[in-house]
XYZ file of C-alpha atoms in Angstrom:
656
model
C 78.326 63.959 89.844
C 78.663 63.769 93.482
C 82.383 63.741 93.044
C 84.919 61.789 94.981
C 85.446 63.125 98.441
C 88.810 64.131 99.790
C 89.982 61.225 101.858
C 87.112 59.418 103.437
C 88.307 60.313 106.898
C 88.052 63.989 106.043
C 84.476 63.641 104.859
C 83.350 62.705 108.334
C 83.445 66.446 108.971
C 82.725 68.003 105.549
C 83.803 71.527 104.778
C 81.404 74.111 103.327
C 80.523 73.553 99.707
C 82.640 75.967 97.794
C 85.787 74.315 96.574
C 86.448 72.122 93.576
C 89.066 69.404 93.581
C 90.335 66.999 90.959
C 88.621 63.640 90.555
C 90.634 60.448 90.858
C 90.339 57.706 88.316
C 87.198 55.659 88.361
C 87.227 51.893 88.795
C 88.828 49.803 86.076
C 86.099 47.275 85.452
C 83.268 48.092 83.031
C 80.317 49.626 84.818
C 76.921 50.729 83.765
C 74.488 52.677 85.779
C 71.297 54.598 85.768
C 70.992 57.637 87.947
C 68.497 59.850 89.673
C 71.261 62.302 90.054
C 71.896 66.006 89.577
C 74.624 68.534 89.852
C 75.248 72.051 90.985
C 77.644 74.857 90.929
C 76.278 76.330 94.115
C 77.848 73.100 94.994
C 81.033 71.555 96.160
C 82.652 68.721 94.336
C 85.006 66.820 96.544
C 87.526 64.229 95.466
C 88.709 61.432 97.599
C 90.657 58.233 97.612
C 88.817 55.029 98.278
C 88.310 54.044 101.888
C 88.624 50.378 102.659
C 85.714 48.999 104.586
C 87.700 47.086 107.166
C 85.632 46.365 110.252
C 83.490 49.474 110.004
C 79.858 48.738 110.711
C 76.718 50.741 111.134
C 75.195 50.698 114.587
C 71.657 51.365 115.700
C 71.105 53.832 118.488
C 67.914 55.090 120.102
C 66.597 58.519 119.222
C 68.708 61.017 121.106
C 67.549 61.496 124.652
C 68.722 64.992 125.404
C 68.139 67.016 128.518
C 67.168 70.318 126.891
C 67.843 73.595 128.630
C 64.916 75.085 130.483
C 62.738 76.909 127.978
C 64.344 75.157 124.996
C 62.326 73.680 122.155
C 58.774 74.332 121.039
C 55.883 75.104 123.370
C 54.619 71.590 122.769
C 58.015 70.159 123.718
C 58.129 72.267 126.895
C 54.607 71.206 127.888
C 55.480 67.595 127.108
C 58.358 67.745 129.594
C 55.931 68.941 132.274
C 53.487 66.156 131.361
C 56.269 63.532 131.542
C 57.015 64.657 135.075
C 53.321 64.405 135.955
C 52.940 60.953 134.371
C 55.883 59.632 136.379
C 54.216 60.850 139.567
C 50.750 59.633 138.549
C 51.538 56.156 137.198
C 55.192 55.429 138.016
C 54.742 51.769 137.071
C 53.812 52.566 133.439
C 56.094 53.934 130.737
C 54.173 56.107 128.326
C 54.904 58.906 125.874
C 53.219 62.258 126.580
C 50.291 63.017 124.268
C 50.103 66.809 124.015
C 48.207 68.472 121.191
C 46.883 71.907 120.301
C 43.295 72.248 121.496
C 40.828 73.710 119.024
C 37.977 74.556 121.428
C 38.394 74.245 125.159
C 41.903 75.538 125.888
C 45.248 76.211 124.236
C 46.669 72.686 124.547
C 45.378 69.331 125.681
C 46.961 66.245 127.272
C 45.225 63.076 126.032
C 47.016 60.341 127.990
C 44.267 59.368 130.425
C 42.228 56.962 128.266
C 45.308 55.104 127.045
C 46.596 54.759 130.574
C 43.231 53.507 131.808
C 43.241 50.701 129.250
C 46.666 49.624 130.564
C 46.003 49.730 134.318
C 42.308 48.917 134.790
C 41.788 45.611 136.559
C 45.300 45.713 137.987
C 44.270 46.843 141.459
C 44.741 50.525 140.666
C 43.106 53.105 142.902
C 41.855 55.023 139.854
C 38.152 54.417 139.151
C 37.985 55.735 135.585
C 39.907 57.766 132.947
C 38.614 61.048 134.359
C 40.256 60.275 137.701
C 43.550 59.688 135.903
C 43.130 63.003 134.099
C 42.486 64.781 137.398
C 45.681 63.265 138.835
C 47.716 64.254 135.761
C 46.479 67.840 136.086
C 47.198 67.906 139.822
C 50.720 66.474 139.413
C 51.832 68.947 136.747
C 54.874 70.791 138.141
C 54.454 74.451 138.934
C 55.372 76.465 135.856
C 55.180 80.015 134.506
C 53.867 78.510 131.275
C 50.494 77.348 132.575
C 47.753 79.721 133.694
C 45.139 77.064 134.476
C 44.021 73.484 133.805
C 40.699 71.688 133.706
C 39.669 68.101 133.033
C 36.905 67.207 130.606
C 35.088 63.991 129.740
C 37.239 60.838 129.884
C 40.268 62.569 131.320
C 41.235 65.162 128.710
C 43.458 67.671 130.509
C 42.873 71.159 129.081
C 45.819 73.523 129.485
C 45.514 77.302 129.203
C 48.775 79.190 128.772
C 49.675 82.265 130.769
C 49.257 85.501 128.797
C 52.252 86.945 130.598
C 54.417 83.946 129.624
C 53.280 84.072 125.978
C 54.013 87.819 125.794
C 57.436 87.341 127.384
C 58.279 84.493 125.018
C 57.510 86.711 122.026
C 59.496 89.631 123.433
C 62.468 87.399 124.247
C 62.445 86.198 120.640
C 62.511 89.789 119.384
C 65.476 90.567 121.634
C 67.450 87.332 121.188
C 66.481 86.312 117.660
C 64.219 83.799 115.930
C 66.870 81.068 116.269
C 65.879 80.785 119.930
C 62.606 79.306 118.647
C 64.309 76.456 116.814
C 62.770 73.068 117.667
C 64.867 70.234 119.064
C 65.100 67.273 116.684
C 66.294 63.779 117.687
C 69.230 63.805 115.250
C 72.314 65.956 114.859
C 73.548 64.873 111.416
C 71.488 64.160 108.302
C 72.079 63.562 104.605
C 69.487 65.000 102.218
C 69.898 63.612 98.700
C 68.021 65.808 96.241
C 67.824 67.463 92.807
C 69.684 64.751 90.896
C 69.622 65.401 87.153
C 71.702 63.288 84.783
C 74.817 64.720 83.215
C 74.313 65.605 79.526
C 70.523 65.650 79.886
C 68.157 68.544 80.431
C 66.868 69.310 83.912
C 63.075 69.068 83.840
C 60.223 70.003 86.162
C 60.671 66.751 88.096
C 64.146 67.976 89.021
C 62.613 71.341 89.891
C 60.328 69.672 92.440
C 63.156 67.598 93.896
C 65.387 70.685 94.122
C 62.767 72.933 95.739
C 61.482 70.295 98.187
C 64.970 69.065 99.091
C 66.294 72.582 99.644
C 63.363 73.422 101.931
C 63.856 70.248 103.973
C 67.551 71.083 104.296
C 66.727 74.635 105.423
C 64.251 73.365 108.035
C 66.740 70.853 109.434
C 69.534 73.431 109.431
C 67.318 75.908 111.315
C 66.745 73.111 113.840
C 70.523 72.918 114.421
C 71.042 69.699 112.464
C 74.263 69.368 110.477
C 72.872 68.755 106.982
C 74.966 67.205 104.216
C 73.254 68.445 101.044
C 74.046 65.732 98.503
C 73.618 66.022 94.758
C 73.818 62.452 93.448
C 74.275 63.292 89.780
C 74.228 60.673 87.053
C 77.781 61.119 85.823
C 78.658 57.506 85.108
C 76.926 55.317 82.574
C 76.585 53.976 79.050
C 75.564 57.343 77.564
C 79.124 58.638 77.967
C 80.558 56.169 75.472
C 78.041 57.417 72.927
C 78.736 61.095 73.645
C 82.514 60.764 73.681
C 82.752 58.763 70.451
C 80.438 61.247 68.720
C 82.642 64.087 69.963
C 85.785 62.378 68.651
C 84.151 61.695 65.302
C 82.716 65.167 64.684
C 85.545 67.182 66.211
C 88.911 65.397 66.052
C 90.486 68.600 67.377
C 87.933 68.978 70.207
C 90.671 69.666 72.752
C 91.715 72.789 70.867
C 88.247 74.288 70.406
C 86.926 73.192 73.824
C 83.287 73.739 74.713
C 82.473 75.188 71.294
C 82.780 71.678 69.859
C 79.756 70.528 71.809
C 77.754 73.755 71.747
C 74.218 73.114 72.975
C 74.581 69.896 74.960
C 70.948 68.884 74.449
C 71.228 69.096 70.669
C 74.559 67.286 70.850
C 73.027 64.528 72.999
C 70.088 64.006 70.606
C 72.397 63.845 67.590
C 74.650 61.278 69.240
C 71.633 59.250 70.417
C 70.215 59.216 66.886
C 73.543 57.949 65.590
C 73.718 55.332 68.360
C 70.235 54.009 67.548
C 70.740 53.863 63.788
C 74.381 52.892 63.224
C 75.460 49.476 64.523
C 79.170 50.131 63.962
C 78.950 53.404 65.927
C 76.966 51.648 68.658
C 79.675 49.021 69.114
C 82.329 51.727 69.163
C 80.357 53.638 71.799
C 80.009 50.528 73.946
C 83.735 49.978 73.736
C 84.196 53.644 74.606
C 82.452 53.052 77.937
C 84.944 50.310 78.733
C 87.861 52.571 77.832
C 86.453 55.431 79.913
C 85.827 53.285 82.947
C 89.225 51.653 82.474
C 90.770 55.078 83.044
C 92.095 55.852 79.538
C 93.265 59.478 79.717
C 91.760 60.708 76.442
C 88.330 59.378 77.396
C 88.585 60.697 80.935
C 89.396 64.147 79.600
C 86.404 64.152 77.259
C 84.155 62.853 80.043
C 85.295 65.650 82.336
C 84.620 68.253 79.639
C 81.065 66.975 79.101
C 80.424 66.937 82.856
C 81.719 70.497 83.229
C 79.460 71.788 80.440
C 76.470 70.058 82.019
C 77.298 71.494 85.423
C 77.445 75.020 84.088
C 73.931 74.565 82.658
C 72.593 73.114 85.902
C 74.154 75.978 87.777
C 72.018 78.491 85.904
C 69.018 76.888 87.594
C 70.634 76.586 91.020
C 71.719 80.229 91.015
C 68.210 81.412 90.218
C 66.762 79.218 92.958
C 69.541 80.162 95.427
C 70.170 76.498 96.152
C 73.462 75.098 97.378
C 74.469 71.451 97.001
C 77.537 69.300 97.418
C 78.023 67.134 94.389
C 78.874 63.490 94.988
C 77.723 61.567 91.935
C 77.648 57.963 90.848
C 81.321 58.006 89.909
C 82.205 58.856 93.509
C 80.651 55.695 94.909
C 81.816 53.281 92.200
C 85.086 52.402 93.961
C 83.109 51.266 97.016
C 80.694 48.954 95.205
C 82.857 45.772 95.075
C 83.588 45.974 98.809
C 79.944 46.597 99.685
C 78.740 43.698 97.533
C 81.402 41.460 99.051
C 80.047 42.259 102.515
C 76.479 41.523 101.419
C 77.628 38.253 99.827
C 79.451 37.232 102.985
C 76.159 37.668 104.851
C 74.431 35.336 102.402
C 72.188 38.030 100.939
C 73.293 37.933 97.293
C 72.211 35.037 95.071
C 72.543 34.290 91.376
C 69.363 34.435 89.300
C 69.211 34.156 85.507
C 72.826 35.250 85.190
C 72.451 38.297 87.440
C 73.312 38.729 91.104
C 70.278 39.678 93.141
C 68.885 40.082 96.650
C 65.498 38.453 97.252
C 63.329 40.552 99.531
C 60.284 39.211 101.292
C 57.028 40.646 100.014
C 58.285 41.525 96.527
C 57.790 39.391 93.419
C 60.941 40.690 91.763
C 64.418 40.663 93.316
C 66.699 43.663 93.774
C 69.347 43.307 91.047
C 72.780 44.435 92.247
C 74.954 43.107 89.386
C 73.539 42.798 85.880
C 74.027 39.810 83.596
C 76.871 41.577 81.784
C 78.661 42.138 85.081
C 77.814 45.836 85.187
C 76.657 47.664 88.274
C 73.399 49.567 88.408
C 71.248 51.981 90.350
C 70.816 49.593 93.298
C 74.513 48.759 93.614
C 75.408 52.456 93.565
C 72.732 53.277 96.141
C 73.915 50.510 98.465
C 77.494 51.770 98.241
C 76.331 55.345 98.842
C 74.304 54.299 101.880
C 77.249 52.366 103.324
C 79.430 55.462 102.884
C 76.863 57.767 104.462
C 76.440 55.523 107.472
C 80.048 54.575 108.104
C 82.109 57.503 106.823
C 79.770 60.481 107.038
C 78.112 59.100 110.194
C 74.650 60.293 109.174
C 71.781 59.449 111.502
C 69.001 60.186 108.997
C 69.412 59.741 105.242
C 66.613 61.318 103.184
C 66.111 60.765 99.438
C 63.948 63.227 97.475
C 62.697 61.718 94.191
C 59.388 61.209 92.398
C 56.886 58.694 93.775
C 57.562 56.424 90.796
C 60.767 55.294 92.513
C 59.040 54.307 95.743
C 59.363 50.546 95.198
C 63.064 50.828 94.452
C 63.656 52.637 97.732
C 61.483 50.251 99.726
C 63.482 47.281 98.405
C 66.823 49.024 98.812
C 66.011 50.023 102.419
C 64.875 46.455 103.151
C 68.152 45.102 101.780
C 70.073 47.460 104.087
C 67.971 46.306 107.031
C 68.666 42.644 106.123
C 72.377 43.488 106.108
C 72.104 44.840 109.637
C 72.886 48.392 108.573
C 69.509 49.757 109.648
C 67.272 48.908 112.603
C 63.661 47.843 112.239
C 61.622 51.031 111.675
C 59.216 49.919 114.424
C 62.006 50.271 116.970
C 62.255 54.044 116.415
C 66.022 53.872 116.443
C 68.655 55.584 114.368
C 70.150 55.564 111.815
C 67.140 55.577 109.548
C 66.316 56.214 105.919
C 63.318 57.935 104.322
C 62.087 58.326 100.763
C 60.451 61.706 100.169
C 58.296 61.051 97.127
C 56.488 63.694 95.118
C 53.867 63.770 92.389
C 53.920 65.082 88.825
C 53.809 68.655 87.572
C 50.859 68.911 85.180
C 49.967 71.365 82.435
C 46.585 73.040 82.038
C 45.463 70.011 79.993
C 45.993 67.734 83.006
C 48.924 65.965 81.328
C 52.613 66.006 82.184
C 53.884 69.576 81.858
C 55.657 70.135 78.515
C 56.048 72.793 75.867
C 53.838 72.809 72.772
C 56.523 70.928 70.881
C 56.178 68.115 73.483
C 59.725 68.825 74.633
C 60.533 68.945 78.319
C 60.359 72.543 79.580
C 63.756 74.142 80.145
C 63.874 75.239 83.741
C 65.956 78.361 83.159
C 63.416 79.612 80.624
C 60.533 78.752 82.941
C 62.078 80.652 85.866
C 62.959 83.608 83.673
C 59.377 83.774 82.450
C 58.127 83.841 86.041
C 60.433 86.784 86.749
C 59.431 88.556 83.529
C 55.710 88.215 84.247
C 56.231 89.377 87.804
C 58.101 92.452 86.600
C 55.439 93.324 84.017
C 52.677 93.165 86.622
C 54.717 95.167 89.132
C 55.502 97.884 86.570
C 51.863 98.100 85.523
C 50.622 98.466 89.095
C 53.286 101.014 90.089
C 52.614 103.039 86.968
C 48.859 103.041 87.592
C 49.176 104.152 91.225
C 51.873 106.725 90.465
C 54.514 105.124 92.699
C 56.907 104.123 89.936
C 59.006 107.228 90.663
C 59.791 105.842 94.129
C 61.472 102.731 92.746
C 65.009 102.341 91.408
C 65.799 99.973 88.549
C 67.696 97.768 90.992
C 64.696 97.559 93.335
C 62.429 96.629 90.436
C 64.831 93.911 89.310
C 65.362 92.430 92.780
C 61.670 92.551 93.695
C 60.452 90.965 90.465
C 63.061 88.224 90.901
C 62.074 87.571 94.533
C 58.355 87.553 93.708
C 58.673 85.536 90.480
C 60.999 82.810 91.725
C 59.225 82.749 95.087
C 55.887 82.234 93.344
C 57.190 79.141 91.539
C 58.584 77.680 94.770
C 55.507 78.365 96.869
C 53.110 76.977 94.251
C 54.997 73.696 94.539
C 55.576 73.647 98.290
C 52.066 74.579 99.445
C 50.720 71.281 98.124
C 51.164 67.974 99.861
C 54.229 66.749 97.987
C 52.633 63.367 97.197
C 49.950 64.965 95.018
C 50.250 66.131 91.437
C 49.884 69.863 90.923
C 49.001 71.995 87.917
C 51.600 74.537 86.851
C 49.923 77.865 86.107
C 51.683 81.240 85.977
C 48.304 82.967 86.318
C 47.505 81.204 89.585
C 50.949 81.341 91.164
C 51.415 85.053 90.363
C 47.968 86.038 91.601
C 47.850 88.388 94.585
C 44.658 86.732 95.818
C 44.427 83.636 98.014
C 47.155 81.302 99.201
C 50.008 82.428 96.940
C 53.522 83.706 97.537
C 52.545 87.042 95.971
C 49.700 87.517 98.475
C 52.045 86.644 101.343
C 54.730 89.022 100.073
C 52.113 91.787 100.039
C 51.059 90.841 103.569
C 54.652 91.053 104.785
C 55.311 94.334 102.969
C 52.145 95.771 104.506
C 53.368 94.972 108.028
C 56.702 96.609 107.245
C 54.827 99.671 105.975
C 52.772 99.888 109.209
C 55.970 99.883 111.256
C 57.669 102.464 109.003
C 54.692 104.823 109.126
C 54.663 104.751 112.932
C 58.005 106.609 112.868
C 59.040 104.554 115.883
C 62.346 102.759 116.334
C 61.299 99.134 116.794
C 64.811 98.145 117.863
C 64.500 100.565 120.756
C 60.897 99.569 121.531
C 61.685 95.883 121.919
C 64.273 96.751 124.574
C 62.187 99.316 126.456
C 58.564 98.407 125.705
C 56.405 95.455 126.710
C 53.850 93.246 124.990
C 50.381 92.747 126.415
C 47.714 90.375 125.092
C 44.546 91.804 126.590
C 42.439 91.941 123.423
C 41.180 88.502 122.210
C 42.723 89.022 118.761
C 46.062 89.975 120.316
C 46.005 86.720 122.249
C 45.039 84.630 119.220
C 47.899 86.147 117.219
C 50.370 85.733 120.083
C 49.452 82.081 120.604
C 49.843 81.350 116.913
C 53.214 83.064 116.790
C 54.639 80.887 119.555
C 53.428 77.742 117.740
C 56.045 78.385 115.047
C 58.652 75.992 116.491
C 56.259 73.050 116.747
C 55.105 73.672 113.172
C 58.720 73.412 111.983
C 59.165 70.319 114.151
C 56.096 68.700 112.564
C 57.279 69.601 109.051
C 60.695 68.040 109.761
C 59.310 64.939 111.474
C 56.878 64.160 108.645
C 59.060 65.641 105.868
C 56.166 67.842 104.698
C 57.079 71.435 103.700
C 53.411 72.275 103.059
C 52.919 72.376 106.847
C 55.078 75.536 106.960
C 53.174 77.026 104.004
C 49.848 76.442 105.737
C 51.151 78.052 108.916
C 52.477 81.077 107.016
C 49.168 81.653 105.227
C 47.145 81.244 108.434
C 49.481 83.641 110.242
C 48.890 86.312 107.606
C 45.117 85.826 107.961
C 45.319 86.105 111.753
C 47.368 89.261 111.472
C 44.763 90.773 109.152
C 42.057 90.096 111.723
C 44.220 91.543 114.502
C 44.986 94.679 112.490
C 41.321 95.130 111.551
C 40.128 94.937 115.154
C 43.080 96.449 117.010
C 44.232 99.950 116.110
C 48.019 100.054 116.098
C 49.422 103.513 115.351
C 48.079 106.184 117.667
C 46.423 103.789 120.119
C 47.234 103.603 123.854
C 48.587 100.098 123.129
C 50.752 101.317 120.227
C 54.073 100.051 121.616
C 52.757 96.572 122.394
C 50.975 96.284 119.062
C 53.950 97.519 117.078
C 55.995 94.782 118.761
C 53.337 92.232 117.747
C 53.609 93.573 114.192
C 57.376 93.187 114.308
C 57.131 89.668 115.757
C 54.734 88.670 112.973
C 57.080 90.089 110.330
C 60.079 88.264 111.866
C 58.246 84.923 111.910
C 56.967 85.449 108.359
C 60.506 86.196 107.183
C 61.778 83.024 108.838
C 59.038 81.031 107.090
C 60.098 82.593 103.783
C 63.707 81.684 104.553
C 62.768 78.057 105.254
C 60.889 77.942 101.946
C 63.840 79.447 100.062
C 61.887 82.627 99.254
C 63.408 86.104 99.485
C 61.024 88.429 101.369
C 60.285 91.895 100.011
C 59.793 94.919 102.232
C 57.754 97.080 99.900
C 55.414 96.307 97.018
């Protein structure tokens, strides 16, 4: 559960997720809820007293217009600033965004503004005769810069921009000296909430939660690298009707449960199924369980204690997964937001948004045949009411500018309706206005088995994630041992190195197999494919990185010293191709963040490894006259690859 935060005012500047505090009592009226939620022990639970809403409101502000330092941001961002200056000089009467893209054929980058400008100014008495003339003027008005070697204009005004080799080489060397963080892109927000993972308390985490956890963690890492303050939120389902069933079953089977503690419950999944079977087949027990929910949500101490015990057991199981994946989250579950729901609904009612329909309270949203139910017929709250309260909190207390929800695509309609309701309430601007705050749903497809159906074990049970991850590690270790034994290098490896490497390769393979796909598509889970050292796999990329490290080691040169005393040159065509691709790293991260697509980073990483292979094949490194420069290119490639691994949540290995 996303726990109750320590005084709402304190949450405006959250502390790192390490500490655990006591939860206050939940609201006293009966509630019911369904949750997307999840929990974590690499995770902070915060408790807090309810904040009254008062006059707090969410305001819409334009995307941040910063004046970045000279040389800050991606190459594309730096070129765009030069193009903006040129556009202001060329067509001062027209406001237009710079259109700068990587050029595949004619140059390194291309400005494509001319045709769009022509359509706006032709017939208005302009002195320009055609788009090409506009392009010529844009090229001529570009400010003098060390970045640009030359420009040319093609066809209907496309301005081709060739970068200076000297500038590219210096940019790479500066990164080696000052660190990869100097290549962080500049994003238009400074504070974001990423809501991901989200299993339900007392239920097994399944592969859907695996996708949400991996994708959400990677998005958080990309935003954090881009200097955004990310609030990693784990909205666990810790508040709902299932707790009455579980608690009454616990009381019935183990009257002395407080004395024997966790042993009373044992395997929570087995315990859940047994209580569910009893609930479905015993009317008297069902009524008792329903009353148990009321007593729990009314704050009765005995029920609260049992609820806390069940939540703690669930968390410890979730944490086994989070530890293996090296994922950190701050838990703020459904129970945290329950105290805010009545106030939020009162605000929506005062704005005339909530109506009664067939005994329920709903919000009718244009374009949808069904309304968004915010209070059920029995007076209980639900998924939508919790989400509205959570959004209000994130906007007004946590002051988030971008709130991102990572769940399966099956929940897309819910989020569309929920976001529309928030827009109707005046909490969010119209998406067309490109203002903040804003919300986004990051949907993802199913994980399939080899039969093309939803991934399950042979017994049709949901696959336990801990067992799945452990199998990936075990297979990785077996293959590593076999290869090292066959090539006689096993004697060079310690047991600790074997353990750490098989863990990094195994867990990394599972993550990369998920992330390399467009998240909206389904993907087939296959250990054989993900652990292959051929093609676009994490294993192949780990080998590629380890190979670069080996090249540097075998040179017997101190790279730390070389990057301070040596210099990079890009005279060979393959050196230049590699150098240009290296400096594109920041704009790749920017694109992945803007479109919320981690596969963009995966594609870049794989292409980078292929470009390095071509460079290494055609450009002798060790023993060549250009050894120093080429060793620095090797080091730069390894540094960028390691940062890509870090963004993807994969631990790089240095020998294989």
